[in-house]
XYZ file of C-alpha atoms in Angstrom:
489
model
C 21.217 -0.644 -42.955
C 22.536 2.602 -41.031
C 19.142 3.630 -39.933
C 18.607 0.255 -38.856
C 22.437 0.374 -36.710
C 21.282 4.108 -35.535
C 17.850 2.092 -34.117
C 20.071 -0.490 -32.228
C 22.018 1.516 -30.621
C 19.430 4.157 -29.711
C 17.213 0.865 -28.178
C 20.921 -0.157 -26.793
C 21.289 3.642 -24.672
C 17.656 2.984 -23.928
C 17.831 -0.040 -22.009
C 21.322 0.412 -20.448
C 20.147 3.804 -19.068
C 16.965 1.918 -17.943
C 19.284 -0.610 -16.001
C 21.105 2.083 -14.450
C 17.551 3.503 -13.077
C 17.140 -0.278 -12.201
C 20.052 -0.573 -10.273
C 19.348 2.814 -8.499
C 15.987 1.408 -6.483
C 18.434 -0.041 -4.291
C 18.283 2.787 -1.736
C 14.606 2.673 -2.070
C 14.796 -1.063 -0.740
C 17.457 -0.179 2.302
C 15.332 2.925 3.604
C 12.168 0.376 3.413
C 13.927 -2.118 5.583
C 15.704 0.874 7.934
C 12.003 2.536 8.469
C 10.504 -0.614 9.077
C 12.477 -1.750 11.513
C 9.771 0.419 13.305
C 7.316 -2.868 12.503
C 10.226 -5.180 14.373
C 9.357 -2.985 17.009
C 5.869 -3.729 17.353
C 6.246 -7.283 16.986
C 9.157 -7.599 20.182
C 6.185 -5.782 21.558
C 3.238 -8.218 20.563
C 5.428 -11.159 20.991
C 6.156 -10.036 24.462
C 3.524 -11.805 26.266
C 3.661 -15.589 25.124
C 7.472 -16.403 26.581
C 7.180 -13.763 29.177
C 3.594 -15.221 30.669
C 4.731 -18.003 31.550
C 7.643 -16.717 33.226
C 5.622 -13.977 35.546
C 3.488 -17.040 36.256
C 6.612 -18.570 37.780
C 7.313 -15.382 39.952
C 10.098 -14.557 38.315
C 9.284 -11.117 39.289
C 9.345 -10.170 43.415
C 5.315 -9.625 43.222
C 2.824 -12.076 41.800
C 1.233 -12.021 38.579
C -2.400 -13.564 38.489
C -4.049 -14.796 35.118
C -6.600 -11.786 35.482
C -3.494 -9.480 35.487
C -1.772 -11.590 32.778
C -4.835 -10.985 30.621
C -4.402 -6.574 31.363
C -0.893 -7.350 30.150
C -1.466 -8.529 26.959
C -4.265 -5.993 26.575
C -2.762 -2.824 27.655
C -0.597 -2.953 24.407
C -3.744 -2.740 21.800
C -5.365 -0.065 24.642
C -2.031 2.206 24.279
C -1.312 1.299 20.820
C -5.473 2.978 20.271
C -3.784 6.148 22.184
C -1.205 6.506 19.475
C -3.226 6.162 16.784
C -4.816 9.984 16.855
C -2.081 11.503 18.626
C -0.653 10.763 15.501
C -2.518 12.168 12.976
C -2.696 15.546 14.245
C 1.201 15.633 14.317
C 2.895 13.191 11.131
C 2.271 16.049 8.709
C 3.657 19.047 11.181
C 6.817 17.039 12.645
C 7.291 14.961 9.494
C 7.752 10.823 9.251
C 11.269 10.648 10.019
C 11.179 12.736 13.306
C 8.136 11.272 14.352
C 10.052 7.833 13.786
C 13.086 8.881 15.604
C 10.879 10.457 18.706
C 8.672 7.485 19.047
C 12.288 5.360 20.628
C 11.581 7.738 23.957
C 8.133 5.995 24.942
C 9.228 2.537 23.361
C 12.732 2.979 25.830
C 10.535 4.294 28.993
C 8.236 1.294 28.835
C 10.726 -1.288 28.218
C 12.332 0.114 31.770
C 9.207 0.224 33.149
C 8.701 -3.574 32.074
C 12.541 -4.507 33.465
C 12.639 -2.502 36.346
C 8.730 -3.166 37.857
C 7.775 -3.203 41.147
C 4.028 -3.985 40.828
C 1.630 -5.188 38.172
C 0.887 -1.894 37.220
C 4.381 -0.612 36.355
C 3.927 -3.414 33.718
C 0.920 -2.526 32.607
C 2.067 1.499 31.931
C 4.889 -0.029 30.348
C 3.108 -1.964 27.784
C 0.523 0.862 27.598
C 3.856 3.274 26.350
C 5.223 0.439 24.031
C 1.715 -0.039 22.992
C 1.367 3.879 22.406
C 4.589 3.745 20.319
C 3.651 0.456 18.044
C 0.598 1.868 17.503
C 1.908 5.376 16.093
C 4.954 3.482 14.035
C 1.543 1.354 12.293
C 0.406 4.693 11.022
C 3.963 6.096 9.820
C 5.865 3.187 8.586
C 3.738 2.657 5.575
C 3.005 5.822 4.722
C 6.655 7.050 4.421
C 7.326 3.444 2.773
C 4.669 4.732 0.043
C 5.842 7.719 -0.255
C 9.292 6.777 -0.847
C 8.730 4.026 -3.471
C 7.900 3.826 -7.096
C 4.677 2.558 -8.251
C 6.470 -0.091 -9.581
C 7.487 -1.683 -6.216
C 5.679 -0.070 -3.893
C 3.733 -3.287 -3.478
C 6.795 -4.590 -2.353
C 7.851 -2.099 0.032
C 4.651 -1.923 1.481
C 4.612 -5.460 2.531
C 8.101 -5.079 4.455
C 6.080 -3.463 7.362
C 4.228 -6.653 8.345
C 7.255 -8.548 7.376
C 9.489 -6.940 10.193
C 6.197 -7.621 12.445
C 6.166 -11.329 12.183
C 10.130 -11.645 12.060
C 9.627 -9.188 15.467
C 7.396 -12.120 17.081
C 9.414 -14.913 15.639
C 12.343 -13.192 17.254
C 10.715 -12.579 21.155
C 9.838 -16.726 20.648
C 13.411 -17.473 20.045
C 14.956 -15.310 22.825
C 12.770 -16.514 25.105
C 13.543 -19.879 24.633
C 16.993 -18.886 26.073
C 16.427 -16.009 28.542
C 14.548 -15.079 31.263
C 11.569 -12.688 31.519
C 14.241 -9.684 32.235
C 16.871 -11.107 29.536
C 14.253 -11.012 26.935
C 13.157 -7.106 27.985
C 16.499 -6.184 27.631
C 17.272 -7.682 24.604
C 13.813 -5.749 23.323
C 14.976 -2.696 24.568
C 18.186 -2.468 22.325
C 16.531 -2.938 19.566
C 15.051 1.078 19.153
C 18.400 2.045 20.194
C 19.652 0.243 16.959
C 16.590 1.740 15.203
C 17.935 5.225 16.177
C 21.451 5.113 15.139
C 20.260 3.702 11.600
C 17.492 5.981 10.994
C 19.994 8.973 11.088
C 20.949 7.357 7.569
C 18.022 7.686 5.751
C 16.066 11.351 4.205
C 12.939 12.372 4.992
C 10.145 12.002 2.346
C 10.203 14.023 -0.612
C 6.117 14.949 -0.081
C 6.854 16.110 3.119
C 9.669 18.516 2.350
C 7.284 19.440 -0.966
C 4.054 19.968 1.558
C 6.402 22.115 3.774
C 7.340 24.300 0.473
C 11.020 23.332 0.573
C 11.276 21.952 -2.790
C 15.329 21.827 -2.457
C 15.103 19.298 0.400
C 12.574 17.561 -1.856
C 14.872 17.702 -4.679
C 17.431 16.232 -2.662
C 15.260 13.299 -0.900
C 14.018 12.353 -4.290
C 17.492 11.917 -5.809
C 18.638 9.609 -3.032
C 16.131 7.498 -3.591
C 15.872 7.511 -7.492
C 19.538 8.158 -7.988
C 22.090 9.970 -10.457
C 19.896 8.578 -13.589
C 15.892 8.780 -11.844
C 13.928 11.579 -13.499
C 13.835 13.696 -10.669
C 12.629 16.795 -11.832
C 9.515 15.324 -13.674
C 8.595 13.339 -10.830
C 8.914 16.167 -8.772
C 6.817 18.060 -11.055
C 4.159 15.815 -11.017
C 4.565 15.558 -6.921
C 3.969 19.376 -7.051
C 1.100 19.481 -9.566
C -0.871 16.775 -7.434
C -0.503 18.851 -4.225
C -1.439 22.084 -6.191
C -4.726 20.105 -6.969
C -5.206 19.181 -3.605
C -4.303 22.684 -2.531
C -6.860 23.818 -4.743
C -9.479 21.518 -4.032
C -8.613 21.836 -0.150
C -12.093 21.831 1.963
C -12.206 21.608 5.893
C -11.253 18.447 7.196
C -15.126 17.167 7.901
C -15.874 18.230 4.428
C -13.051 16.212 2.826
C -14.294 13.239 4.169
C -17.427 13.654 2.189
C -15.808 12.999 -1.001
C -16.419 10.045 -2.874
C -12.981 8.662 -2.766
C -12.695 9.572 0.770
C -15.646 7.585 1.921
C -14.847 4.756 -0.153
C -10.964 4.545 0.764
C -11.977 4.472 4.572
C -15.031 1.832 4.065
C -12.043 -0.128 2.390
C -9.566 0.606 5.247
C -11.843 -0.341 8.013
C -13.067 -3.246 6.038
C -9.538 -4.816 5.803
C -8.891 -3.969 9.417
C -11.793 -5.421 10.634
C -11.310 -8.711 8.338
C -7.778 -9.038 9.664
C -8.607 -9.436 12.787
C -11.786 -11.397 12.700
C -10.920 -13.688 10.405
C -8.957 -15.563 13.518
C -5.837 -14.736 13.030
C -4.665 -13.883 16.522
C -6.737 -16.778 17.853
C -5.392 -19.262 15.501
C -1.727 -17.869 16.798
C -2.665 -17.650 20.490
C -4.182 -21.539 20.130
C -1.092 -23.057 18.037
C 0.294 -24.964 21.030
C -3.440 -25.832 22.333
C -3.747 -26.871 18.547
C -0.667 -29.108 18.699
C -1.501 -30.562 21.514
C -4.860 -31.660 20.669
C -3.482 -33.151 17.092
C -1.065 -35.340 19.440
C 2.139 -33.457 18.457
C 4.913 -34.921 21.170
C 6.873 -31.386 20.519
C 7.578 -29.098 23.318
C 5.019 -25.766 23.072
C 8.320 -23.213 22.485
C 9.022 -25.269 19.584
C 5.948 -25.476 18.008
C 5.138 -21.867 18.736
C 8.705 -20.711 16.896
C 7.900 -23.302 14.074
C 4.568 -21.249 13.924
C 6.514 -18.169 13.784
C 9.282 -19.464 10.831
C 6.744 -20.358 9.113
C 4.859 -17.023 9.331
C 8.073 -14.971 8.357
C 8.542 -17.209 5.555
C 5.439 -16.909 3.696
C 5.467 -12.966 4.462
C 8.652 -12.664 3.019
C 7.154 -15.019 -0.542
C 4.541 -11.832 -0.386
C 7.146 -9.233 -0.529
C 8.016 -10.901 -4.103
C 4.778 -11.698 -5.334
C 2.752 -8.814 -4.422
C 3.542 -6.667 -7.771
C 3.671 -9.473 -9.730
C 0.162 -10.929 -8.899
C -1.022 -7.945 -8.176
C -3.304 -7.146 -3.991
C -6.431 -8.738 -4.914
C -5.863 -11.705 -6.049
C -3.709 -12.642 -2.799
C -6.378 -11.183 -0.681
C -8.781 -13.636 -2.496
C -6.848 -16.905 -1.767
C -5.899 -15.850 1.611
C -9.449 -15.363 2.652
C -10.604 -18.277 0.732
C -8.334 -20.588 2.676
C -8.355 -19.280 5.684
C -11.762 -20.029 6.126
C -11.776 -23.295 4.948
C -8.888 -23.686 7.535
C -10.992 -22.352 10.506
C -14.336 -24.300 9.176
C -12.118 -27.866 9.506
C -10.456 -26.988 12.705
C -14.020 -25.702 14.243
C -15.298 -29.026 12.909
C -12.537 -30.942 14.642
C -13.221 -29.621 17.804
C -16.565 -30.199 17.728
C -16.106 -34.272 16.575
C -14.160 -34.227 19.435
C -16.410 -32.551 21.931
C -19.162 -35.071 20.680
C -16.767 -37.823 21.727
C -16.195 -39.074 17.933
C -13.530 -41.164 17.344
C -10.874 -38.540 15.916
C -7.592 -40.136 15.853
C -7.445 -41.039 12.326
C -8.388 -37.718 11.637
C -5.335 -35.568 14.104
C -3.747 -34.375 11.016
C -6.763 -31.890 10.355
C -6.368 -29.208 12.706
C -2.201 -29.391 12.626
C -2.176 -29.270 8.784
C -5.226 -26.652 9.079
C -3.386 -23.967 11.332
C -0.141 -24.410 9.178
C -1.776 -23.742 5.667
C -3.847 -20.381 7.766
C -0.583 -19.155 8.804
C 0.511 -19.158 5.486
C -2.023 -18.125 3.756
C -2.774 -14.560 6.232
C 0.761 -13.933 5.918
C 0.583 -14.243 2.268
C -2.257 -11.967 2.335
C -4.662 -10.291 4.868
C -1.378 -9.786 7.190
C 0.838 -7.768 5.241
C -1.465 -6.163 2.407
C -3.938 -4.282 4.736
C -1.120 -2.056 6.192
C -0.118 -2.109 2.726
C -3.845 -0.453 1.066
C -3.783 2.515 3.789
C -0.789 4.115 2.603
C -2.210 4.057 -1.496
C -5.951 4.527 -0.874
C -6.716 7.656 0.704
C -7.011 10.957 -1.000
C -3.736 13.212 -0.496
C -5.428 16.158 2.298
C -6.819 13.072 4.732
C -4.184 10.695 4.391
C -2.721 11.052 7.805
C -5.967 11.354 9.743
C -7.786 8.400 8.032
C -4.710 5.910 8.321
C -5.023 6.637 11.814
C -8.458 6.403 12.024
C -7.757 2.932 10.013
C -5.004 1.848 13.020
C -7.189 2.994 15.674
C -9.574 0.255 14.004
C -7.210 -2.242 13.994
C -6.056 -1.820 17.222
C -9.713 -1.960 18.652
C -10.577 -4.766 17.023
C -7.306 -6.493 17.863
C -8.237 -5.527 21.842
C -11.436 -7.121 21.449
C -10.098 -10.287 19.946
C -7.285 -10.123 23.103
C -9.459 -9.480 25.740
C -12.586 -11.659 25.224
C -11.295 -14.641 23.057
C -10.999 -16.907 26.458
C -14.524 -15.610 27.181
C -15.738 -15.846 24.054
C -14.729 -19.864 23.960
C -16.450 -20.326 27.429
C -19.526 -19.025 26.607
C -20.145 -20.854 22.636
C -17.276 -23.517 22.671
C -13.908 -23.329 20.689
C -16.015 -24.805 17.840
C -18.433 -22.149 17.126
C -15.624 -20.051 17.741
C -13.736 -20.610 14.970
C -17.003 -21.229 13.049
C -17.895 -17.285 14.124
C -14.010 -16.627 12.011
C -15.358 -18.661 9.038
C -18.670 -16.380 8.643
C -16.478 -13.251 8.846
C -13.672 -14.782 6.405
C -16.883 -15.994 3.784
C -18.070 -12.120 4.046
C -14.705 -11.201 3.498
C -14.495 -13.059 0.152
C -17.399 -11.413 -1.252
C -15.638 -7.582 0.375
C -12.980 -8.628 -1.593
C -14.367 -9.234 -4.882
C -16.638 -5.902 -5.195
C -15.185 -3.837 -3.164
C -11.457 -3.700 -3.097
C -9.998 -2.491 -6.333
C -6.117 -3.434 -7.854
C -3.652 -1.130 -7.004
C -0.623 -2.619 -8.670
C 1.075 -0.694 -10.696
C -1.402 2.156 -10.261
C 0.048 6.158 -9.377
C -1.608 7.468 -6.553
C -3.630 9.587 -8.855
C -4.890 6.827 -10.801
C -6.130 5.299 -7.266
C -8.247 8.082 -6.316
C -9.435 8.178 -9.916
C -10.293 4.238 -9.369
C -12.208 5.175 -6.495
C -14.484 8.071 -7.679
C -12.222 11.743 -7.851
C -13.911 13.451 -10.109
C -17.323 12.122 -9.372
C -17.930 14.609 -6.763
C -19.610 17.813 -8.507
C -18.474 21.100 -6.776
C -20.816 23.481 -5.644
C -21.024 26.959 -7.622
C -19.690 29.112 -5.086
C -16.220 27.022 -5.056
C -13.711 28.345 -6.784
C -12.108 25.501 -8.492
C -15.483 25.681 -10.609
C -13.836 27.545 -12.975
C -11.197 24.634 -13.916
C -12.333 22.393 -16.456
C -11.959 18.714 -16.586
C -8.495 19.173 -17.985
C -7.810 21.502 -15.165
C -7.477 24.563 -17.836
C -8.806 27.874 -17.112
């Protein structure tokens, strides 16, 4: 009966100290949100263009804005936001993520005023190529400090804040300008990295970078903000240490790394996603919700339906935030594809009933009810997850440079999509169009299924180990040849 008391209350001190660590994650959560307020940045900046376009149409600046120039607008941000991308990478791990967070306000600020105060098309066009510059460096840092910050156990979670503060970033730039006017709505944008500065200042630095910098105090100290008085700091910190001594050890020139098995496979699965995200329609489907409303008969003015696009987009991103560790990546990337291209496939065939003069008003439902259930379905999935899978796949020495590399994708492809989508609907018809966005989303099902592995609940160690560390043999004259598989001597 005593030992069976002793038991009780041992189990007792067991889970109340485990509710304390519970209770601790809650910094872990507020740094999330206060870094990714960096991903409300990019989407003022993406948002930007569908209030404001209509209002430079309407001269509401002292020059005139043609639709050729409208179109260099909207793509200068992707072009600058490709500039970012390696500029990046050669400098996250020497200046750290949080200074590289707090220095990135300066262009975002500079090309805001450029936007407010222009004179001619092209002080627009440098200002969205310095916003764009910024966005696309704060896509690169954002998630990896969020993963670095987070325990395995919600790092899912955290990751998916990133695209979250995106779409509520759009949603946002739709609602304000409803209300304001093309130079209203700047300004408004413009406060918001001044907000992002003064709450930054709040937050640590990551624990790996103060470890990869050899200051293991500062580490010490990151890691017990975010873990709290009851985290076990010092064995996380040991095994933070022992897995950059491995990498230390293992360190090869940067070309070379990339020839590792895990390396190769972690950036085919980055550029994969990237690609998929952006070719499965996404933007168009966006860009084409009033078009789309219109065409199903929808009597609602186009800055409603675009902001009940947006709600709707926030909403289901924020459903992922809660889900994500739960289900686990895949199986959201699965039904998100899945969906989304039966969702393009019956709004492609819509169009084209309708171009072949069919009678399609008993049928107007389709493409409303189509581009709803897409919208929900990429922002359960391939909108927040792929920013997500950079920041956990990629061995430990190329992390920086391939997420970049993984951005730069992104960016490219999303420039592409920008810039020719009005062409590419002129030259094949809006039917085959979306058709073109099924084929890629049917490929993408079968990417998902044998390529992309589960993360959830996985260390970063175990990841690499999931995709093939340890499969690369070293050659003889290397000296970590003489560690075993145990990594004895």
């Amino acid at each position: 009966m005593t030992s069976e008391k002793i038991a009780m209350t041992q189990r007792a001190m067991v889970e109340e100290q485990q509710a304390r660590i519970g209770n601790q994650k809650w910094t872990q959560y507020l740094a999330a949100f206060i870094a990714t307020i960096g991903g409300f940045i990019v989407g003022t900046a993406l948002g930007w263009t569908a209030p404001a376009g209509p209002m430079m149409e309407n001269n509401q600046y002292s020059f005139v804005v043609s639709n050729e120039s409208l179109a260099w607008i909207g793509a200068c941000m992707p072009l600058g936001a490709m500039l970012g991308c390696p500029v990046t990478a050669g400098l996250v791990d020497k200046w750290g993520r949080k200074n590289m967070m707090l220095m990135l306000c300066i262009p975002t600020l500079v090309g805001w005023a450029m936007i407010i105060w222009a004179e001619s098309v092209t002080w627009i066009c440098v200002g969205r190529l310095l916003t764009g510059f910024a966005t696309g460096s704060l896509s690169i840092i954002v998630p990896l400090y969020t993963s670095e910050i987070a325990e395995k156990e919600i790092r899912g979670t955290l990751g998916t804040y990133f695209q979250l503060q995106v779409t509520a970033g759009i949603l946002f730039t739709y609602i304000i300008g409803s209300y304001f006017n093309v130079f209203g709505l700047s300004i408004i944008c413009a406060i918001i990295p001044i907000v992002y500065l003064a709450l930054m200042v709040l937050i640590p630095e990551s624990p790996l970078f103060h470890l990869m910098k050899g200051n293991v105090e500062k580490a010490r100290l990151s890691l017990r903000y975010f873990r709290g008085p009851y985290g076990t700091v010092d064995q996380e910190l040991s095994i933070m240490q022992d897995s950059l001594a491995k990498t230390e050890r293992e360190r090869v020139p940067l070309m070379e790394a990339f020839q590792t098995t895990p390396a190769k496979r972690g950036l085919f699965i980055g550029l994969g996603v990237m690609l998929l995200q952006q070719f499965s329609g996404c933007n168009a489907v966006i860009f084409y919700a009033t078009f789309i409303f219109k065409e199903a008969g929808s009597a609602m003015e186009p800055n409603t339906s675009t902001i009940i696009v947006g709600i709707m987009s926030v909403i289901a991103t924020y459903v992922s935030t809660l889900i994500v560790d739960k289900l686990g990546r895949k199986i959201l990337l699965l039904c998100s594809i899945i969906v989304m291209a039966i969702c393009t496939l019956l709004i492609g065939a819509f169009f084209y009933m309708k171009a072949n003069e069919y009678d399609v008003s008993s049928i107007g439902f389709i493409p409303l009810m189509s581009l709803c259930v897409f919208i929900i379905l990429f922002s359960l999935g391939f909108g927040p997850i792929p920013w997500m899978l950079i920041g956990e796949i990629f061995p430990a020495q190329i992390k920086g440079t391939a997420c970049s590399i993984a951005c730069l994708a992104n960016w490219f492809f999303a420039f592409i999509v920008t810039k020719f989508f009005t062409s590419l609907v002129a030259a094949i018809h809006i039917y085959n169009t979306f058709w073109l966005f099924t084929f890629f989303s049917i490929f993408g099902t079968f990417f998902v299924i044998c390529i992309i592995p589960e993360t959830k609940g996985k260390t970063m160690d175990e990841i690499q180990e999931m995709l093939g560390a340890g499969s690369d043999l070293s050659p003889p004259t290397h000296a970590n040849t003489s560690i075993d598989t145990k990594g004895k001597y």
